Amino acid sequence: MTEVKSGDTVHVHYTGTLTDGTVFDSSDGRDPLKFEVGSGQIIPGLDTAIPGMTVGDKKTVEVPADQAYGQIDPNARQQVPREGIPADIPLDPGTQLQVQTETGQVLPVTVLEVTEEHVTLDANHALAGKDLKFDIELVAIS
């Protein structure tokens, strides 16, 4: 059987969980994830686990935060004056918002904390700082 190597395009079914077992993403009920191995299209810790697999292989891969979405960057958290946010914008902690940077880039953020004076927004990826586990199955090499 053909083994996956860097540069191959693969189709993988997966279920991603946190260390406590909470599922954060899965291809269950969808088409498999398709990507080029070694191209940087997926997180490094998962990308490096694929070479050597053959179609039909299944494995569990534990990916530390540094090889997933990185550690939490305190510089990606910012306090903004509450009066600068329109009253119709929901500000409950955990709410996902989009902000536009000075250069026009749209950035997803999460509301962390709200006080009478400030709103703390977090631009870190929701899985930053978390170790992840993936159950994967290689379904095709194309």
Coordinates of N, CA, C and O in Angstrom, one line a residue:
M1 N 0.8 -1.2 0.0 CA 0.0 0.0 0.0 C 0.9 1.2 0.0 O 2.0 1.2 0.5
T2 N 0.3 2.3 -0.6 CA 1.1 3.6 -0.6 C 1.0 4.3 0.7 O -0.1 4.4 1.3
E3 N 2.2 4.7 1.1 CA 2.3 5.5 2.4 C 2.2 7.0 2.0 O 2.8 7.4 1.0
V4 N 1.6 7.8 2.9 CA 1.5 9.2 2.7 C 2.9 9.8 2.9 O 3.7 9.4 3.8
K5 N 3.2 10.8 2.0 CA 4.5 11.5 2.2 C 4.2 13.0 2.0 O 3.1 13.4 1.5
S6 N 5.1 13.8 2.4 CA 4.9 15.3 2.3 C 4.6 15.6 0.8 O 5.3 15.1 -0.1
G7 N 3.7 16.5 0.6 CA 3.3 16.9 -0.8 C 2.0 16.2 -1.3 O 1.4 16.6 -2.2
D8 N 1.7 15.0 -0.6 CA 0.5 14.3 -1.0 C -0.8 15.1 -0.6 O -0.7 15.7 0.5
T9 N -1.8 15.0 -1.3 CA -3.1 15.5 -0.9 C -3.9 14.3 -0.3 O -4.0 13.3 -0.9
V10 N -4.3 14.5 1.0 CA -5.0 13.4 1.7 C -6.4 13.9 2.1 O -6.8 15.0 2.1
H11 N -7.2 12.9 2.4 CA -8.6 13.0 2.8 C -8.7 12.3 4.2 O -8.5 11.1 4.2
V12 N -9.0 13.0 5.2 CA -9.0 12.5 6.6 C -10.3 12.8 7.3 O -10.8 13.9 7.3
H13 N -10.8 11.7 7.9 CA -11.9 11.9 8.8 C -11.3 12.1 10.2 O -10.3 11.5 10.5
Y14 N -11.9 13.0 11.0 CA -11.3 13.3 12.3 C -12.3 13.7 13.4 O -13.4 14.1 13.0
T15 N -12.0 13.5 14.6 CA -12.7 14.1 15.7 C -11.6 14.7 16.6 O -10.7 14.0 17.1
G16 N -11.8 16.0 16.9 CA -10.9 16.7 17.8 C -11.5 16.9 19.2 O -12.7 17.3 19.3
T17 N -10.7 16.5 20.2 CA -11.2 16.7 21.6 C -10.2 17.5 22.4 O -9.0 17.5 22.1
L18 N -10.7 18.1 23.5 CA -9.9 18.7 24.5 C -9.4 17.6 25.4 O -9.9 16.4 25.4
T19 N -8.5 17.9 26.3 CA -8.0 16.9 27.3 C -9.1 16.3 28.2 O -9.0 15.2 28.7
D20 N -10.2 17.1 28.4 CA -11.3 16.6 29.2 C -12.3 15.8 28.5 O -13.3 15.3 29.0
G21 N -12.0 15.6 27.2 CA -12.9 14.7 26.3 C -14.0 15.5 25.6 O -14.7 15.0 24.7
T22 N -14.1 16.8 25.8 CA -15.0 17.7 25.1 C -14.7 17.7 23.6 O -13.6 18.1 23.2
V23 N -15.6 17.4 22.7 CA -15.4 17.5 21.3 C -15.5 18.9 20.8 O -16.5 19.6 21.1
F24 N -14.5 19.4 20.2 CA -14.5 20.8 19.7 C -14.7 20.8 18.1 O -15.1 21.9 17.6
D25 N -14.5 19.7 17.4 CA -14.7 19.7 16.0 C -14.7 18.3 15.5 O -14.0 17.4 16.1
S26 N -15.4 18.0 14.5 CA -15.4 16.6 13.9 C -15.9 16.7 12.4 O -16.7 17.6 12.1
S27 N -15.4 15.8 11.7 CA -15.9 15.7 10.3 C -17.1 14.7 10.2 O -17.6 14.5 9.1
D28 N -17.5 14.2 11.3 CA -18.7 13.3 11.3 C -19.9 13.9 10.6 O -20.3 15.0 10.9
G29 N -20.4 13.2 9.6 CA -21.6 13.7 8.9 C -21.2 14.7 7.8 O -22.1 15.3 7.1
R30 N -19.9 15.0 7.6 CA -19.4 15.9 6.5 C -18.4 15.1 5.7 O -18.0 14.0 6.0
D31 N -18.0 15.8 4.6 CA -16.9 15.3 3.8 C -15.6 15.3 4.6 O -15.4 16.1 5.5
P32 N -14.7 14.3 4.3 CA -13.4 14.3 5.0 C -12.7 15.6 4.8 O -12.9 16.3 3.8
L33 N -11.8 16.0 5.7 CA -10.9 17.1 5.6 C -9.9 16.8 4.5 O -9.2 15.7 4.5
K34 N -9.7 17.7 3.5 CA -8.8 17.5 2.4 C -7.7 18.6 2.5 O -8.0 19.7 2.7
F35 N -6.4 18.1 2.5 CA -5.3 19.1 2.6 C -4.0 18.5 2.0 O -3.9 17.2 1.8
E36 N -3.1 19.3 1.7 CA -1.8 18.9 1.2 C -0.8 18.7 2.4 O -0.6 19.7 3.2
V37 N -0.3 17.5 2.6 CA 0.6 17.2 3.7 C 1.9 18.1 3.6 O 2.5 18.2 2.6
G38 N 2.2 18.7 4.7 CA 3.5 19.5 4.8 C 3.3 20.9 4.2 O 4.3 21.6 4.2
S39 N 2.1 21.3 3.9 CA 2.0 22.6 3.3 C 1.6 23.7 4.3 O 1.5 24.9 3.9
G40 N 1.4 23.4 5.5 CA 1.0 24.3 6.5 C -0.5 24.7 6.5 O -0.9 25.6 7.1
Q41 N -1.3 23.9 5.8 CA -2.7 24.1 5.8 C -3.5 23.8 7.0 O -4.6 24.2 7.3
I42 N -2.9 22.9 7.9 CA -3.5 22.5 9.1 C -2.4 22.7 10.2 O -1.3 23.0 10.0
I43 N -2.8 22.5 11.5 CA -1.9 22.7 12.6 C -0.7 21.7 12.5 O -0.9 20.6 12.1
P44 N 0.5 22.2 12.9 CA 1.7 21.4 12.7 C 1.6 20.0 13.4 O 2.1 19.0 12.8
G45 N 1.1 19.9 14.6 CA 1.1 18.7 15.3 C 0.3 17.6 14.6 O 0.5 16.4 14.8
L46 N -0.7 18.0 13.9 CA -1.5 17.0 13.1 C -0.9 16.7 11.8 O -0.8 15.6 11.3
D47 N -0.3 17.8 11.2 CA 0.3 17.6 9.8 C 1.5 16.6 9.9 O 1.6 15.8 9.0
T48 N 2.2 16.6 11.0 CA 3.4 15.7 11.1 C 3.0 14.3 11.4 O 3.8 13.4 11.3
A49 N 1.8 14.1 11.8 CA 1.3 12.7 12.2 C 0.8 11.9 11.0 O 0.7 10.7 11.1
I50 N 0.6 12.6 9.9 CA 0.0 11.9 8.7 C 1.0 11.1 7.9 O 0.7 10.0 7.4
P51 N 2.2 11.6 7.6 CA 3.2 10.8 6.8 C 3.4 9.4 7.4 O 3.5 9.2 8.6
G52 N 3.4 8.5 6.5 CA 3.6 7.1 6.9 C 2.3 6.3 7.0 O 2.3 5.1 7.0
M53 N 1.2 7.0 7.1 CA -0.1 6.3 7.1 C -0.5 5.8 5.8 O 0.0 6.3 4.7
T54 N -1.3 4.7 5.7 CA -1.9 4.2 4.5 C -3.4 4.3 4.6 O -4.0 4.4 5.7
V55 N -4.0 4.2 3.4 CA -5.5 4.4 3.4 C -6.1 3.3 4.3 O -5.7 2.1 4.3
G56 N -7.0 3.7 5.2 CA -7.7 2.8 6.1 C -7.1 2.9 7.5 O -7.7 2.5 8.5
D57 N -5.9 3.4 7.6 CA -5.2 3.6 8.9 C -6.0 4.5 9.8 O -6.5 5.5 9.3
K58 N -6.0 4.2 11.1 CA -6.6 5.0 12.1 C -5.6 5.2 13.2 O -4.8 4.3 13.5
K59 N -5.6 6.4 13.8 CA -4.7 6.6 15.0 C -5.2 7.8 15.8 O -6.0 8.6 15.3
T60 N -4.7 7.8 17.0 CA -5.0 8.9 17.9 C -3.7 9.8 18.0 O -2.7 9.2 18.3
V61 N -3.9 11.1 17.9 CA -2.7 12.0 17.9 C -2.9 13.0 19.0 O -4.0 13.7 19.0
E62 N -2.0 13.1 20.0 CA -2.0 14.1 21.0 C -1.2 15.3 20.5 O 0.0 15.1 20.2
V63 N -1.8 16.5 20.5 CA -1.1 17.6 20.0 C -1.0 18.7 21.1 O -2.0 19.2 21.6
P64 N 0.3 19.0 21.6 CA 0.4 20.0 22.6 C 0.1 21.4 22.0 O 0.2 21.6 20.8
A65 N -0.3 22.3 22.9 CA -0.7 23.6 22.4 C 0.3 24.3 21.5 O -0.1 24.9 20.5
D66 N 1.6 24.1 21.8 CA 2.6 24.7 21.0 C 2.6 24.2 19.5 O 3.1 24.9 18.6
Q67 N 2.1 23.0 19.3 CA 2.0 22.4 18.0 C 0.6 22.5 17.4 O 0.3 21.9 16.4
A68 N -0.3 23.2 18.1 CA -1.7 23.4 17.7 C -1.9 24.9 17.4 O -1.5 25.4 16.3
Y69 N -2.6 25.6 18.3 CA -2.9 27.0 18.0 C -2.0 27.9 18.9 O -2.3 29.1 19.0
G70 N -1.0 27.4 19.5 CA 0.0 28.2 20.2 C -0.5 28.5 21.6 O -1.6 28.2 22.0
Q71 N 0.3 29.2 22.3 CA 0.0 29.6 23.7 C -0.8 30.9 23.6 O -0.8 31.6 22.6
I72 N -1.5 31.2 24.7 CA -2.3 32.5 24.7 C -1.3 33.7 24.7 O -0.3 33.7 25.5
D73 N -1.5 34.6 23.8 CA -0.7 35.8 23.7 C -1.4 36.9 24.4 O -2.5 37.4 24.0
P74 N -0.8 37.4 25.5 CA -1.5 38.5 26.3 C -1.6 39.8 25.4 O -2.5 40.6 25.7
N75 N -0.7 39.9 24.4 CA -0.8 41.1 23.6 C -2.0 41.1 22.6 O -2.3 42.1 22.0
A76 N -2.7 39.9 22.5 CA -3.9 39.8 21.7 C -5.1 40.1 22.4 O -6.2 40.0 21.9
R77 N -5.0 40.5 23.7 CA -6.1 41.0 24.5 C -6.0 42.5 24.7 O -4.9 43.0 24.9
Q78 N -7.1 43.1 24.5 CA -7.1 44.6 24.5 C -8.4 45.1 25.2 O -9.5 44.6 25.0
Q79 N -8.2 46.1 26.1 CA -9.3 46.8 26.7 C -9.6 48.0 25.8 O -8.8 48.7 25.3
V80 N -10.9 48.1 25.5 CA -11.4 49.3 24.7 C -12.5 50.0 25.5 O -13.2 49.4 26.4
P81 N -12.5 51.3 25.4 CA -13.6 52.1 26.1 C -15.0 51.6 25.8 O -15.3 51.5 24.6
R82 N -15.8 51.4 26.8 CA -17.1 50.9 26.6 C -17.9 51.9 25.7 O -18.7 51.5 24.9
E83 N -17.7 53.2 25.9 CA -18.5 54.2 25.2 C -18.2 54.2 23.7 O -19.0 54.7 22.9
G84 N -17.1 53.5 23.3 CA -16.8 53.5 21.9 C -17.5 52.3 21.2 O -17.4 52.2 19.9
I85 N -18.3 51.5 21.9 CA -19.0 50.4 21.3 C -20.5 50.7 21.2 O -21.1 51.1 22.2
P86 N -21.1 50.6 20.0 CA -22.5 50.9 19.9 C -23.3 50.1 20.9 O -23.0 48.9 21.2
A87 N -24.4 50.7 21.4 CA -25.3 50.1 22.4 C -25.9 48.8 21.9 O -26.3 47.9 22.7
D88 N -26.1 48.6 20.6 CA -26.8 47.4 20.1 C -25.9 46.2 19.9 O -26.4 45.1 19.6
I89 N -24.6 46.4 20.2 CA -23.7 45.2 20.1 C -23.7 44.4 21.4 O -23.5 45.0 22.5
P90 N -24.0 43.1 21.3 CA -24.1 42.3 22.6 C -22.7 42.2 23.2 O -21.7 41.9 22.5
L91 N -22.6 42.3 24.5 CA -21.3 42.3 25.1 C -21.2 41.3 26.3 O -20.4 41.4 27.2
D92 N -22.0 40.2 26.2 CA -21.9 39.2 27.2 C -20.6 38.5 27.0 O -20.1 38.2 25.9
P93 N -19.9 38.2 28.2 CA -18.6 37.4 28.1 C -18.8 36.1 27.3 O -19.8 35.4 27.5
G94 N -17.9 35.9 26.4 CA -18.0 34.7 25.5 C -18.5 35.0 24.1 O -18.4 34.2 23.2
T95 N -19.1 36.2 24.0 CA -19.7 36.6 22.7 C -18.6 36.7 21.7 O -17.6 37.4 21.9
Q96 N -18.8 36.2 20.5 CA -17.9 36.3 19.4 C -18.3 37.6 18.6 O -19.4 37.7 18.2
L97 N -17.3 38.4 18.3 CA -17.5 39.6 17.5 C -16.5 39.7 16.4 O -15.5 39.0 16.5
Q98 N -16.7 40.6 15.5 CA -15.6 40.9 14.5 C -15.3 42.4 14.6 O -16.2 43.2 14.7
V99 N -14.0 42.7 14.6 CA -13.6 44.1 14.6 C -12.8 44.4 13.4 O -12.2 43.4 12.8
Q100 N -12.7 45.6 13.0 CA -11.9 46.0 11.9 C -10.7 46.8 12.4 O -10.8 47.7 13.2
T101 N -9.5 46.3 11.9 CA -8.3 47.0 12.4 C -8.1 48.3 11.6 O -8.8 48.6 10.6
E102 N -7.1 49.1 12.0 CA -6.8 50.3 11.3 C -6.5 50.1 9.8 O -6.6 51.0 9.0
T103 N -5.9 48.9 9.5 CA -5.6 48.6 8.1 C -6.7 48.0 7.3 O -6.6 47.6 6.2
G104 N -7.9 47.9 7.9 CA -9.1 47.3 7.3 C -9.3 45.8 7.4 O -10.2 45.3 6.9
Q105 N -8.3 45.2 8.1 CA -8.5 43.7 8.3 C -9.6 43.4 9.3 O -9.7 44.1 10.3
V106 N -10.4 42.4 9.0 CA -11.4 42.0 9.9 C -10.8 40.9 10.8 O -10.2 39.9 10.3
L107 N -11.0 41.1 12.1 CA -10.4 40.2 13.1 C -11.5 39.6 14.0 O -12.3 40.4 14.6
P108 N -11.6 38.3 14.1 CA -12.6 37.8 15.1 C -12.0 38.0 16.5 O -10.8 37.7 16.8
V109 N -12.9 38.3 17.4 CA -12.5 38.5 18.8 C -13.6 37.9 19.7 O -14.8 37.7 19.3
T110 N -13.3 37.7 20.9 CA -14.2 37.2 21.9 C -14.3 38.2 23.1 O -13.2 38.7 23.5
V111 N -15.5 38.5 23.6 CA -15.6 39.4 24.7 C -15.2 38.6 26.0 O -15.7 37.5 26.2
L112 N -14.2 39.1 26.7 CA -13.7 38.4 27.9 C -14.3 39.0 29.1 O -14.7 38.2 30.0
E113 N -14.4 40.3 29.2 CA -14.8 40.9 30.5 C -15.4 42.3 30.1 O -15.0 43.0 29.2
V114 N -16.5 42.7 30.9 CA -17.1 43.9 30.7 C -17.2 44.7 32.0 O -17.7 44.1 33.0
T115 N -16.8 45.9 32.0 CA -17.0 46.8 33.2 C -17.7 48.0 32.8 O -18.0 48.1 31.6
E116 N -18.0 48.9 33.7 CA -18.7 50.1 33.3 C -17.8 51.0 32.4 O -18.4 51.7 31.5
E117 N -16.5 50.9 32.5 CA -15.6 51.7 31.7 C -15.0 51.1 30.5 O -14.8 51.7 29.5
H118 N -14.8 49.7 30.6 CA -14.0 49.1 29.5 C -14.7 47.7 29.1 O -15.4 47.1 29.9
V119 N -14.3 47.3 27.9 CA -14.6 45.9 27.4 C -13.3 45.3 27.0 O -12.5 45.9 26.3
T120 N -13.0 44.1 27.6 CA -11.8 43.4 27.2 C -12.1 42.4 26.1 O -13.0 41.6 26.3
L121 N -11.4 42.6 25.0 CA -11.6 41.7 23.8 C -10.3 40.9 23.6 O -9.2 41.3 23.9
D122 N -10.5 39.6 23.2 CA -9.5 38.7 23.0 C -9.4 38.2 21.6 O -10.4 37.6 21.1
A123 N -8.3 38.4 20.9 CA -8.1 38.0 19.5 C -7.4 36.7 19.4 O -7.1 36.2 18.3
N124 N -7.1 36.0 20.5 CA -6.5 34.7 20.5 C -7.5 33.7 19.9 O -8.7 33.9 20.0
H125 N -6.9 32.7 19.2 CA -7.8 31.6 18.7 C -8.4 31.0 19.9 O -7.9 30.9 21.0
A126 N -9.7 30.5 19.8 CA -10.4 29.9 20.9 C -9.7 28.7 21.5 O -9.9 28.4 22.7
L127 N -8.9 28.0 20.7 CA -8.2 26.8 21.2 C -6.7 27.2 21.6 O -5.9 26.2 21.9
A128 N -6.3 28.4 21.6 CA -5.0 28.8 22.0 C -4.8 28.4 23.5 O -5.7 28.5 24.3
G129 N -3.6 27.8 23.8 CA -3.2 27.4 25.1 C -3.8 26.1 25.5 O -3.6 25.6 26.6
K130 N -4.4 25.4 24.6 CA -5.0 24.1 24.9 C -4.3 23.0 24.2 O -4.0 23.1 23.0
D131 N -4.1 21.9 24.9 CA -3.6 20.6 24.3 C -4.8 19.9 23.7 O -5.9 19.9 24.3
L132 N -4.6 19.3 22.5 CA -5.7 18.7 21.8 C -5.4 17.3 21.5 O -4.3 16.8 21.5
K133 N -6.5 16.5 21.2 CA -6.4 15.1 20.8 C -7.2 14.9 19.6 O -8.4 15.4 19.5
F134 N -6.7 14.2 18.6 CA -7.4 13.9 17.4 C -7.5 12.4 17.1 O -6.4 11.8 17.2
D135 N -8.7 11.9 16.9 CA -8.8 10.6 16.4 C -9.0 10.7 14.9 O -9.9 11.4 14.4
I136 N -8.0 10.2 14.1 CA -8.0 10.4 12.6 C -8.1 9.1 11.9 O -7.7 8.0 12.4
E137 N -8.7 9.1 10.7 CA -8.7 8.0 9.8 C -8.4 8.5 8.4 O -9.0 9.4 7.9
L138 N -7.4 7.9 7.8 CA -7.0 8.3 6.4 C -7.9 7.5 5.5 O -7.9 6.3 5.4
V139 N -8.7 8.3 4.7 CA -9.7 7.7 3.8 C -9.2 7.7 2.3 O -9.6 6.8 1.6
A140 N -8.3 8.6 2.0 CA -7.9 8.6 0.6 C -6.6 9.4 0.5 O -6.3 10.3 1.2
I141 N -5.8 9.1 -0.6 CA -4.6 9.9 -1.0 C -4.9 10.2 -2.4 O -5.2 9.3 -3.2
S142 N -4.8 11.5 -2.8 CA -5.1 11.8 -4.2 C -4.0 12.7 -4.8 O -3.1 13.1 -4.1

